[in-house]
Amino acid sequence: MSHVFPRHTKSNLPTVARGEGVYLYDTTGKQYFDGSGGAAVSCLGHGDPDVTNAIKKQLDAVAFAHTSFFTSDPAEQLADKLIEHAPDGIDRVYLVSGGSEAMEAALKLARQYFVEIGQPQRRHIIARRQSYHGNTLGALATGGNEWRRAPFSPLLVETTHISPCFEYRGKHDDETTLDYGLRVANELETEILRLGEDSVIAFVAEPVVGATAGAVPAVEGYFKRIREICDQYGVLLILDEVMCGMGRTGKIFASEHEGIHPDIVAVAKGLGAGYQPVGAMLCSAKTYAAIEDGSGFFQHGHTYVGHPTACAAALAVLTKLTDGGLVERCAVKGDLLQAALQNAFAQHPNVGDIRGRGLFRGIELVQDRETKRPFSPERRLHATLKKEAFNAGLICYPMGGTIDGKQGDHILLAPPFILDDNHIDEIVTKLQTALLKSL
């Protein structure tokens, strides 16, 4: 009998034995292609010797030192490397242990920023429906996925949510793509004015929506209009790149596709590539200066922030992503994966949309292509697909509630950047098997 508290008490999972490249193996020897990188984490695959050696080297020097007493070379070098590749204006890095921690730090910094500059009346956070920003209470409150929020709603701080930029589901037939993007972006201004234009702290969004909707990028012009509105009303723009950042979309920061810069950005997952728990909150020089020139103290912290071993691993990962050319490889292989998915599934009677950027791709499943009618939630198609894909030796990330937290099914793909063309064929073939057995 296991004493581990699992994610689901009725699950009976195989035991992982080892990882090698794009594959994981269980204790029976069965091989699984890691087609979702866990949860868009394992961008380098498994068993990378450079990252492993960086961890070993740091352990031989010093594993841990609390940041109230010391900084460390890995933390300093990682921060420098992140800023070297960060959007314009981003100047400081707060190193944490994962995505939810990064988003909590972002939210608390945004609030403290306004306290420090003499605007303590600002208290509202605006995000989007069908978003996900983490599982800690502040991040969960900010997210707009009702299924995740509902059990904990009495504990959540008040936030408000506007429409997502979800062209497949939201664009009207008589709208151009540009008109649609501006319409949903302008909901932010409407909500700011409703709440009080001097009462909003920040707008929070994923540049490419991940788990809740299945690799949904915004349409062209949407984020530029969002940036304009934030600037007009003095609202901070927080971008959640925990899942879509660190090269996953073919750019080291997903906001590069949009031609905008955030005030605060959160990254994790691919930053450590699964080799260590690590994340980061990055902020602009202006945001940092408010703390530096004010109280001088960011009223936040966790025991393992800036953990030297985690930072050593992340530095090795980031170096491979940037100097090693893996982000560029992700962009190229992402186009090939999209073409292969289109070739295999574009005419499938139950595939409504194939979307995404880089090696971050989503397939939305529908019962009726013409009307975009989803399958009944009671059917739990996503769960069946996950099981059948796993049986076929493919790890992917199917989810339900794509449309509103209850209705809709999608498959999320986020394979390692080191995959080759044969692996793309393997993904497609095993997905075809899973779909055939599930529908």
Tab-separated table of C-alpha atoms in Angstrom:
chain	number	residue	atom	x	y	z
A	1	MET	CA	0.000	0.000	0.000
A	2	SER	CA	1.278	3.435	-0.960
A	3	HIS	CA	1.324	6.304	1.511
A	4	VAL	CA	1.725	8.874	-1.261
A	5	PHE	CA	-1.194	11.309	-1.566
A	6	PRO	CA	-1.819	11.138	-5.337
A	7	ARG	CA	-3.489	13.678	-7.592
A	8	HIS	CA	-6.457	11.331	-7.870
A	9	THR	CA	-7.171	8.775	-5.176
A	10	LYS	CA	-8.640	6.306	-7.678
A	11	SER	CA	-5.611	6.355	-9.956
A	12	ASN	CA	-3.311	3.376	-10.313
A	13	LEU	CA	-0.252	4.728	-12.046
A	14	PRO	CA	2.783	2.899	-13.377
A	15	THR	CA	6.111	3.696	-11.729
A	16	VAL	CA	8.595	5.638	-13.825
A	17	ALA	CA	12.008	3.978	-13.944
A	18	ARG	CA	14.121	6.180	-16.198
A	19	GLY	CA	14.100	8.848	-18.859
A	20	GLU	CA	16.152	9.025	-22.021
A	21	GLY	CA	15.796	11.775	-24.615
A	22	VAL	CA	12.149	12.165	-25.641
A	23	TYR	CA	11.091	8.940	-23.874
A	24	LEU	CA	10.113	7.830	-20.392
A	25	TYR	CA	10.142	4.174	-19.311
A	26	ASP	CA	8.166	2.464	-16.556
A	27	THR	CA	9.367	-0.403	-14.382
A	28	THR	CA	7.950	-2.981	-16.823
A	29	GLY	CA	10.115	-1.537	-19.584
A	30	LYS	CA	7.253	0.077	-21.524
A	31	GLN	CA	8.318	3.161	-23.506
A	32	TYR	CA	6.288	6.389	-23.639
A	33	PHE	CA	6.918	9.310	-25.964
A	34	ASP	CA	6.685	12.451	-23.810
A	35	GLY	CA	4.443	14.391	-26.152
A	36	SER	CA	3.401	17.008	-23.607
A	37	GLY	CA	6.692	17.384	-21.754
A	38	GLY	CA	4.753	16.460	-18.625
A	39	ALA	CA	2.880	19.753	-18.473
A	40	ALA	CA	4.975	21.701	-21.011
A	41	VAL	CA	7.986	21.264	-18.728
A	42	SER	CA	10.532	18.908	-20.295
A	43	CYS	CA	11.731	21.072	-23.169
A	44	LEU	CA	15.162	19.370	-23.202
A	45	GLY	CA	13.812	15.872	-22.802
A	46	HIS	CA	15.206	13.530	-20.182
A	47	GLY	CA	18.731	12.704	-19.072
A	48	ASP	CA	20.485	15.766	-20.485
A	49	PRO	CA	24.124	15.383	-19.338
A	50	ASP	CA	24.954	19.106	-19.352
A	51	VAL	CA	22.140	19.954	-16.950
A	52	THR	CA	22.847	16.926	-14.777
A	53	ASN	CA	26.526	17.862	-14.540
A	54	ALA	CA	25.664	21.456	-13.640
A	55	ILE	CA	23.534	20.194	-10.756
A	56	LYS	CA	26.267	17.818	-9.566
A	57	LYS	CA	28.886	20.551	-9.708
A	58	GLN	CA	26.736	22.903	-7.655
A	59	LEU	CA	25.963	20.198	-5.092
A	60	ASP	CA	29.688	19.666	-4.651
A	61	ALA	CA	30.106	23.386	-3.916
A	62	VAL	CA	27.016	24.355	-1.898
A	63	ALA	CA	23.467	23.036	-2.264
A	64	PHE	CA	21.604	25.777	-0.413
A	65	ALA	CA	22.108	29.127	1.276
A	66	HIS	CA	19.211	31.292	2.430
A	67	THR	CA	18.823	34.520	0.467
A	68	SER	CA	18.416	36.612	3.621
A	69	PHE	CA	22.131	35.942	4.183
A	70	PHE	CA	23.722	35.278	0.764
A	71	THR	CA	23.353	35.625	-2.957
A	72	SER	CA	25.006	32.979	-5.144
A	73	ASP	CA	26.847	32.851	-8.439
A	74	PRO	CA	24.211	30.638	-10.107
A	75	ALA	CA	21.436	33.056	-9.098
A	76	GLU	CA	23.378	36.079	-10.327
A	77	GLN	CA	24.332	34.429	-13.613
A	78	LEU	CA	20.805	33.134	-14.225
A	79	ALA	CA	19.331	36.582	-13.615
A	80	ASP	CA	21.855	38.140	-16.014
A	81	LYS	CA	21.038	35.570	-18.680
A	82	LEU	CA	17.299	36.086	-18.304
A	83	ILE	CA	17.610	39.868	-18.559
A	84	GLU	CA	19.878	39.527	-21.606
A	85	HIS	CA	16.961	37.913	-23.449
A	86	ALA	CA	14.021	39.626	-21.719
A	87	PRO	CA	11.593	42.112	-23.287
A	88	ASP	CA	12.567	45.793	-23.327
A	89	GLY	CA	12.407	47.446	-19.938
A	90	ILE	CA	12.567	44.249	-17.892
A	91	ASP	CA	15.479	44.638	-15.502
A	92	ARG	CA	15.127	42.497	-12.358
A	93	VAL	CA	14.549	38.825	-11.602
A	94	TYR	CA	12.965	37.297	-8.492
A	95	LEU	CA	13.779	33.589	-8.425
A	96	VAL	CA	11.224	31.153	-6.991
A	97	SER	CA	10.412	27.439	-7.061
A	98	GLY	CA	7.604	27.215	-9.626
A	99	GLY	CA	4.864	28.862	-11.625
A	100	SER	CA	2.291	29.456	-8.894
A	101	GLU	CA	4.978	31.059	-6.720
A	102	ALA	CA	6.046	33.257	-9.640
A	103	MET	CA	2.472	34.459	-10.140
A	104	GLU	CA	1.937	35.074	-6.407
A	105	ALA	CA	5.111	37.163	-6.405
A	106	ALA	CA	3.881	39.074	-9.469
A	107	LEU	CA	0.518	39.881	-7.898
A	108	LYS	CA	2.031	40.973	-4.595
A	109	LEU	CA	4.689	43.092	-6.284
A	110	ALA	CA	2.019	44.803	-8.384
A	111	ARG	CA	0.021	45.705	-5.277
A	112	GLN	CA	3.084	46.861	-3.343
A	113	TYR	CA	4.193	48.975	-6.313
A	114	PHE	CA	1.104	51.137	-5.982
A	115	VAL	CA	1.410	51.322	-2.199
A	116	GLU	CA	4.994	52.530	-2.601
A	117	ILE	CA	4.099	55.242	-5.140
A	118	GLY	CA	1.196	56.587	-3.082
A	119	GLN	CA	-1.779	54.951	-4.794
A	120	PRO	CA	-2.973	52.491	-2.128
A	121	GLN	CA	-6.577	52.764	-3.351
A	122	ARG	CA	-5.733	50.493	-6.282
A	123	ARG	CA	-6.983	47.045	-5.347
A	124	HIS	CA	-8.536	45.305	-8.364
A	125	ILE	CA	-7.009	42.632	-10.578
A	126	ILE	CA	-8.566	41.969	-13.984
A	127	ALA	CA	-7.906	38.743	-15.878
A	128	ARG	CA	-9.707	36.699	-18.520
A	129	ARG	CA	-12.271	33.931	-18.431
A	130	GLN	CA	-10.890	30.472	-19.196
A	131	SER	CA	-7.443	31.434	-17.910
A	132	TYR	CA	-5.242	29.580	-15.465
A	133	HIS	CA	-2.553	31.266	-13.384
A	134	GLY	CA	-1.692	28.731	-10.688
A	135	ASN	CA	-3.108	26.837	-7.745
A	136	THR	CA	-2.106	28.964	-4.760
A	137	LEU	CA	-5.002	31.085	-3.543
A	138	GLY	CA	-3.973	34.397	-5.088
A	139	ALA	CA	-3.116	32.838	-8.434
A	140	LEU	CA	-6.254	30.679	-8.360
A	141	ALA	CA	-8.389	33.747	-7.681
A	142	THR	CA	-6.824	35.500	-10.650
A	143	GLY	CA	-7.466	32.583	-12.981
A	144	GLY	CA	-10.783	32.470	-14.774
A	145	ASN	CA	-11.455	28.742	-14.915
A	146	GLU	CA	-14.639	28.188	-12.946
A	147	TRP	CA	-14.158	24.457	-12.476
A	148	ARG	CA	-10.852	25.027	-10.676
A	149	ARG	CA	-12.132	27.982	-8.669
A	150	ALA	CA	-15.491	26.685	-7.484
A	151	PRO	CA	-14.526	24.524	-4.459
A	152	PHE	CA	-12.388	27.309	-3.008
A	153	SER	CA	-14.477	30.354	-3.930
A	154	PRO	CA	-15.113	31.420	-0.291
A	155	LEU	CA	-11.344	31.723	0.178
A	156	LEU	CA	-10.574	33.692	-2.978
A	157	VAL	CA	-9.921	37.418	-3.195
A	158	GLU	CA	-12.280	39.283	-5.490
A	159	THR	CA	-11.134	39.515	-9.094
A	160	THR	CA	-12.993	40.263	-12.313
A	161	HIS	CA	-12.730	38.605	-15.702
A	162	ILE	CA	-13.256	39.728	-19.272
A	163	SER	CA	-13.534	37.654	-22.449
A	164	PRO	CA	-10.558	35.665	-23.683
A	165	CYS	CA	-9.175	36.273	-27.157
A	166	PHE	CA	-10.311	32.931	-28.567
A	167	GLU	CA	-10.927	33.374	-32.294
A	168	TYR	CA	-12.321	29.892	-32.980
A	169	ARG	CA	-14.997	30.309	-30.313
A	170	GLY	CA	-15.499	34.070	-30.089
A	171	LYS	CA	-15.200	35.718	-33.504
A	172	HIS	CA	-18.482	36.625	-35.180
A	173	ASP	CA	-18.993	35.672	-38.814
A	174	ASP	CA	-19.386	39.319	-39.826
A	175	GLU	CA	-16.185	40.451	-38.057
A	176	THR	CA	-12.681	40.692	-39.430
A	177	THR	CA	-9.980	39.138	-37.288
A	178	LEU	CA	-8.676	42.616	-36.458
A	179	ASP	CA	-12.133	43.859	-35.472
A	180	TYR	CA	-12.641	40.844	-33.256
A	181	GLY	CA	-9.326	41.361	-31.469
A	182	LEU	CA	-10.063	45.028	-30.831
A	183	ARG	CA	-13.560	44.245	-29.594
A	184	VAL	CA	-12.427	41.829	-26.917
A	185	ALA	CA	-9.398	43.964	-26.018
A	186	ASN	CA	-11.640	46.974	-25.466
A	187	GLU	CA	-13.522	45.009	-22.823
A	188	LEU	CA	-10.521	45.795	-20.615
A	189	GLU	CA	-11.157	49.530	-20.856
A	190	THR	CA	-14.855	49.006	-20.143
A	191	GLU	CA	-14.035	46.987	-17.037
A	192	ILE	CA	-11.446	49.496	-15.804
A	193	LEU	CA	-14.013	52.293	-16.084
A	194	ARG	CA	-16.656	50.187	-14.344
A	195	LEU	CA	-14.354	49.472	-11.407
A	196	GLY	CA	-12.939	53.001	-11.283
A	197	GLU	CA	-10.039	54.077	-13.447
A	198	ASP	CA	-7.771	54.736	-10.462
A	199	SER	CA	-8.660	51.491	-8.676
A	200	VAL	CA	-7.147	48.795	-10.905
A	201	ILE	CA	-3.744	47.289	-10.123
A	202	ALA	CA	-3.105	45.035	-13.102
A	203	PHE	CA	-4.376	43.088	-16.063
A	204	VAL	CA	-3.156	39.480	-16.184
A	205	ALA	CA	-3.035	37.279	-19.288
A	206	GLU	CA	-1.272	34.312	-20.863
A	207	PRO	CA	0.118	35.314	-24.292
A	208	VAL	CA	-0.850	31.812	-25.461
A	209	VAL	CA	-3.510	30.217	-23.256
A	210	GLY	CA	-2.354	26.773	-22.189
A	211	ALA	CA	-4.066	24.169	-20.044
A	212	THR	CA	-7.597	25.574	-19.905
A	213	ALA	CA	-8.146	26.188	-23.611
A	214	GLY	CA	-5.438	24.327	-25.510
A	215	ALA	CA	-2.686	26.530	-26.995
A	216	VAL	CA	-4.823	29.526	-27.972
A	217	PRO	CA	-2.804	32.494	-29.280
A	218	ALA	CA	-4.314	35.950	-29.451
A	219	VAL	CA	-5.126	37.445	-32.838
A	220	GLU	CA	-2.877	40.106	-34.304
A	221	GLY	CA	-3.329	43.527	-32.719
A	222	TYR	CA	-5.014	42.297	-29.534
A	223	PHE	CA	-2.085	42.684	-27.166
A	224	LYS	CA	-0.974	45.986	-28.689
A	225	ARG	CA	-4.397	47.397	-27.855
A	226	ILE	CA	-4.200	45.852	-24.364
A	227	ARG	CA	-0.835	47.564	-23.827
A	228	GLU	CA	-2.311	50.904	-24.928
A	229	ILE	CA	-5.205	50.592	-22.480
A	230	CYS	CA	-2.897	49.655	-19.601
A	231	ASP	CA	-0.677	52.658	-20.350
A	232	GLN	CA	-3.667	54.997	-20.610
A	233	TYR	CA	-4.987	54.083	-17.158
A	234	GLY	CA	-1.711	53.403	-15.368
A	235	VAL	CA	-2.491	49.696	-15.036
A	236	LEU	CA	0.350	47.180	-14.867
A	237	LEU	CA	0.434	44.455	-17.502
A	238	ILE	CA	1.351	41.061	-16.031
A	239	LEU	CA	2.021	38.319	-18.550
A	240	ASP	CA	1.873	34.729	-17.373
A	241	GLU	CA	4.400	32.812	-19.464
A	242	VAL	CA	4.716	29.926	-17.038
A	243	MET	CA	3.552	27.428	-19.650
A	244	CYS	CA	4.062	29.246	-22.953
A	245	GLY	CA	7.396	30.941	-22.222
A	246	MET	CA	11.049	29.900	-22.281
A	247	GLY	CA	11.085	29.083	-25.977
A	248	ARG	CA	7.932	26.969	-26.102
A	249	THR	CA	6.341	29.153	-28.823
A	250	GLY	CA	9.548	29.526	-30.842
A	251	LYS	CA	10.605	32.715	-29.036
A	252	ILE	CA	12.323	32.770	-25.659
A	253	PHE	CA	9.506	35.007	-24.348
A	254	ALA	CA	6.070	34.486	-25.894
A	255	SER	CA	5.354	38.232	-25.799
A	256	GLU	CA	7.968	38.693	-28.553
A	257	HIS	CA	5.345	37.483	-31.043
A	258	GLU	CA	3.093	40.376	-29.997
A	259	GLY	CA	5.641	43.184	-30.233
A	260	ILE	CA	4.869	44.403	-26.722
A	261	HIS	CA	6.580	44.479	-23.344
A	262	PRO	CA	5.015	43.591	-19.997
A	263	ASP	CA	5.613	45.344	-16.708
A	264	ILE	CA	5.899	41.991	-14.949
A	265	VAL	CA	6.281	38.508	-16.437
A	266	ALA	CA	6.232	35.079	-14.790
A	267	VAL	CA	8.132	32.065	-16.120
A	268	ALA	CA	8.732	28.526	-14.837
A	269	LYS	CA	8.219	25.023	-16.333
A	270	GLY	CA	10.684	25.189	-19.256
A	271	LEU	CA	13.076	27.342	-17.241
A	272	GLY	CA	14.129	24.281	-15.264
A	273	ALA	CA	13.017	21.747	-17.898
A	274	GLY	CA	12.017	19.440	-15.040
A	275	TYR	CA	15.546	19.028	-13.715
A	276	GLN	CA	14.886	21.208	-10.658
A	277	PRO	CA	11.813	23.053	-9.295
A	278	VAL	CA	12.397	26.661	-10.357
A	279	GLY	CA	10.546	29.693	-11.639
A	280	ALA	CA	11.041	33.435	-11.906
A	281	MET	CA	9.140	36.681	-11.692
A	282	LEU	CA	10.731	39.393	-13.803
A	283	CYS	CA	9.822	43.073	-13.514
A	284	SER	CA	10.593	46.368	-15.179
A	285	ALA	CA	13.203	48.796	-13.896
A	286	LYS	CA	10.378	51.225	-13.135
A	287	THR	CA	8.530	48.690	-10.999
A	288	TYR	CA	11.687	47.739	-9.109
A	289	ALA	CA	12.611	51.397	-8.556
A	290	ALA	CA	9.348	51.972	-6.678
A	291	ILE	CA	10.480	49.454	-4.061
A	292	GLU	CA	14.130	50.514	-4.106
A	293	ASP	CA	13.311	54.211	-3.701
A	294	GLY	CA	10.507	53.545	-1.221
A	295	SER	CA	10.588	51.087	1.652
A	296	GLY	CA	13.419	49.115	0.073
A	297	PHE	CA	11.802	45.840	1.143
A	298	PHE	CA	9.622	43.574	-0.993
A	299	GLN	CA	7.259	42.155	1.599
A	300	HIS	CA	7.303	38.641	0.239
A	301	GLY	CA	9.477	35.531	0.218
A	302	HIS	CA	9.763	31.764	0.455
A	303	THR	CA	12.484	29.625	1.986
A	304	TYR	CA	13.785	28.327	-1.330
A	305	VAL	CA	13.819	31.525	-3.423
A	306	GLY	CA	17.074	31.772	-5.340
A	307	HIS	CA	18.012	28.185	-4.488
A	308	PRO	CA	21.598	27.763	-5.782
A	309	THR	CA	21.152	24.206	-7.100
A	310	ALA	CA	17.897	25.053	-8.852
A	311	CYS	CA	19.501	28.167	-10.347
A	312	ALA	CA	22.503	26.148	-11.577
A	313	ALA	CA	20.141	23.770	-13.364
A	314	ALA	CA	18.091	26.614	-14.851
A	315	LEU	CA	21.221	28.402	-16.057
A	316	ALA	CA	22.337	25.254	-17.888
A	317	VAL	CA	18.860	24.882	-19.411
A	318	LEU	CA	18.613	28.537	-20.467
A	319	THR	CA	22.086	28.423	-22.012
A	320	LYS	CA	21.051	25.459	-24.166
A	321	LEU	CA	17.813	27.153	-25.159
A	322	THR	CA	19.536	30.368	-26.231
A	323	ASP	CA	23.209	29.841	-27.084
A	324	GLY	CA	22.518	26.220	-28.045
A	325	GLY	CA	19.901	27.198	-30.630
A	326	LEU	CA	17.067	25.103	-29.254
A	327	VAL	CA	14.536	27.949	-29.351
A	328	GLU	CA	15.121	28.343	-33.075
A	329	ARG	CA	14.832	24.566	-33.429
A	330	CYS	CA	11.515	24.703	-31.577
A	331	ALA	CA	10.165	27.206	-34.102
A	332	VAL	CA	11.187	25.048	-37.068
A	333	LYS	CA	9.950	21.773	-35.617
A	334	GLY	CA	6.765	23.496	-34.468
A	335	ASP	CA	5.908	24.405	-38.054
A	336	LEU	CA	6.542	20.800	-39.102
A	337	LEU	CA	4.346	19.482	-36.281
A	338	GLN	CA	1.539	21.862	-37.237
A	339	ALA	CA	1.764	20.765	-40.885
A	340	ALA	CA	1.673	17.098	-39.866
A	341	LEU	CA	-1.327	17.640	-37.603
A	342	GLN	CA	-3.144	19.526	-40.351
A	343	ASN	CA	-2.389	16.795	-42.867
A	344	ALA	CA	-3.648	14.065	-40.536
A	345	PHE	CA	-6.583	15.713	-38.810
A	346	ALA	CA	-7.779	18.838	-40.647
A	347	GLN	CA	-10.595	16.902	-42.329
A	348	HIS	CA	-11.378	14.665	-39.373
A	349	PRO	CA	-15.122	14.915	-38.652
A	350	ASN	CA	-14.489	15.557	-34.951
A	351	VAL	CA	-11.554	17.974	-35.146
A	352	GLY	CA	-12.709	21.572	-35.016
A	353	ASP	CA	-9.469	23.510	-34.714
A	354	ILE	CA	-5.708	22.917	-34.779
A	355	ARG	CA	-3.784	25.842	-33.338
A	356	GLY	CA	-0.794	27.126	-31.418
A	357	ARG	CA	2.770	28.363	-31.854
A	358	GLY	CA	6.095	26.575	-31.911
A	359	LEU	CA	5.983	23.236	-30.126
A	360	PHE	CA	2.857	24.299	-28.251
A	361	ARG	CA	-0.121	22.945	-30.184
A	362	GLY	CA	-3.763	22.297	-29.417
A	363	ILE	CA	-6.427	20.197	-31.117
A	364	GLU	CA	-10.031	21.043	-30.226
A	365	LEU	CA	-12.515	18.204	-30.592
A	366	VAL	CA	-16.157	18.719	-31.498
A	367	GLN	CA	-19.174	16.527	-32.093
A	368	ASP	CA	-20.237	18.643	-35.071
A	369	ARG	CA	-17.717	20.588	-37.171
A	370	GLU	CA	-20.289	22.832	-38.823
A	371	THR	CA	-21.880	24.120	-35.629
A	372	LYS	CA	-18.766	23.624	-33.432
A	373	ARG	CA	-20.990	21.764	-31.003
A	374	PRO	CA	-18.879	20.078	-28.317
A	375	PHE	CA	-19.260	16.586	-26.966
A	376	SER	CA	-21.336	16.204	-23.824
A	377	PRO	CA	-19.211	16.800	-20.699
A	378	GLU	CA	-20.656	13.609	-19.222
A	379	ARG	CA	-18.846	11.632	-21.895
A	380	ARG	CA	-15.448	12.796	-20.519
A	381	LEU	CA	-13.865	12.393	-23.907
A	382	HIS	CA	-10.638	14.045	-22.770
A	383	ALA	CA	-10.148	11.424	-20.056
A	384	THR	CA	-10.716	8.590	-22.497
A	385	LEU	CA	-8.267	10.129	-24.951
A	386	LYS	CA	-5.600	10.483	-22.282
A	387	LYS	CA	-5.973	6.829	-21.350
A	388	GLU	CA	-5.944	5.550	-24.928
A	389	ALA	CA	-2.960	7.694	-25.903
A	390	PHE	CA	-1.083	6.490	-22.824
A	391	ASN	CA	-1.897	2.880	-23.693
A	392	ALA	CA	-0.479	3.568	-27.159
A	393	GLY	CA	2.736	4.895	-25.616
A	394	LEU	CA	2.046	8.618	-26.016
A	395	ILE	CA	1.920	11.086	-23.137
A	396	CYS	CA	-0.263	14.038	-24.129
A	397	TYR	CA	-2.369	16.562	-22.222
A	398	PRO	CA	-6.101	16.249	-22.983
A	399	MET	CA	-8.381	18.506	-20.945
A	400	GLY	CA	-12.090	19.166	-20.616
A	401	GLY	CA	-13.936	22.433	-20.128
A	402	THR	CA	-12.263	24.106	-23.092
A	403	ILE	CA	-15.144	26.495	-23.751
A	404	ASP	CA	-16.421	27.527	-20.332
A	405	GLY	CA	-14.855	25.252	-17.738
A	406	LYS	CA	-17.467	22.548	-18.321
A	407	GLN	CA	-17.992	22.068	-22.047
A	408	GLY	CA	-15.395	21.270	-24.655
A	409	ASP	CA	-12.444	18.907	-25.088
A	410	HIS	CA	-8.954	19.518	-26.386
A	411	ILE	CA	-5.567	17.845	-26.623
A	412	LEU	CA	-2.475	19.888	-25.726
A	413	LEU	CA	0.892	18.922	-27.201
A	414	ALA	CA	4.201	20.278	-25.913
A	415	PRO	CA	6.959	17.842	-26.868
A	416	PRO	CA	10.677	18.294	-26.137
A	417	PHE	CA	12.553	20.661	-28.457
A	418	ILE	CA	15.038	17.872	-29.240
A	419	LEU	CA	12.494	15.771	-31.169
A	420	ASP	CA	13.200	14.853	-34.781
A	421	ASP	CA	10.929	14.325	-37.787
A	422	ASN	CA	10.384	10.644	-36.978
A	423	HIS	CA	9.072	11.655	-33.564
A	424	ILE	CA	6.543	13.954	-35.230
A	425	ASP	CA	5.296	10.965	-37.223
A	426	GLU	CA	5.112	8.987	-33.984
A	427	ILE	CA	2.968	11.655	-32.331
A	428	VAL	CA	0.538	11.714	-35.242
A	429	THR	CA	0.296	7.938	-35.565
A	430	LYS	CA	-0.346	7.386	-31.870
A	431	LEU	CA	-2.886	10.208	-31.751
A	432	GLN	CA	-4.720	8.588	-34.655
A	433	THR	CA	-4.844	5.334	-32.680
A	434	ALA	CA	-6.122	7.106	-29.574
A	435	LEU	CA	-8.810	9.008	-31.493
A	436	LEU	CA	-9.963	5.871	-33.283
A	437	LYS	CA	-10.453	4.069	-29.956
A	438	SER	CA	-12.042	7.033	-28.181
A	439	LEU	CA	-14.624	8.320	-30.664
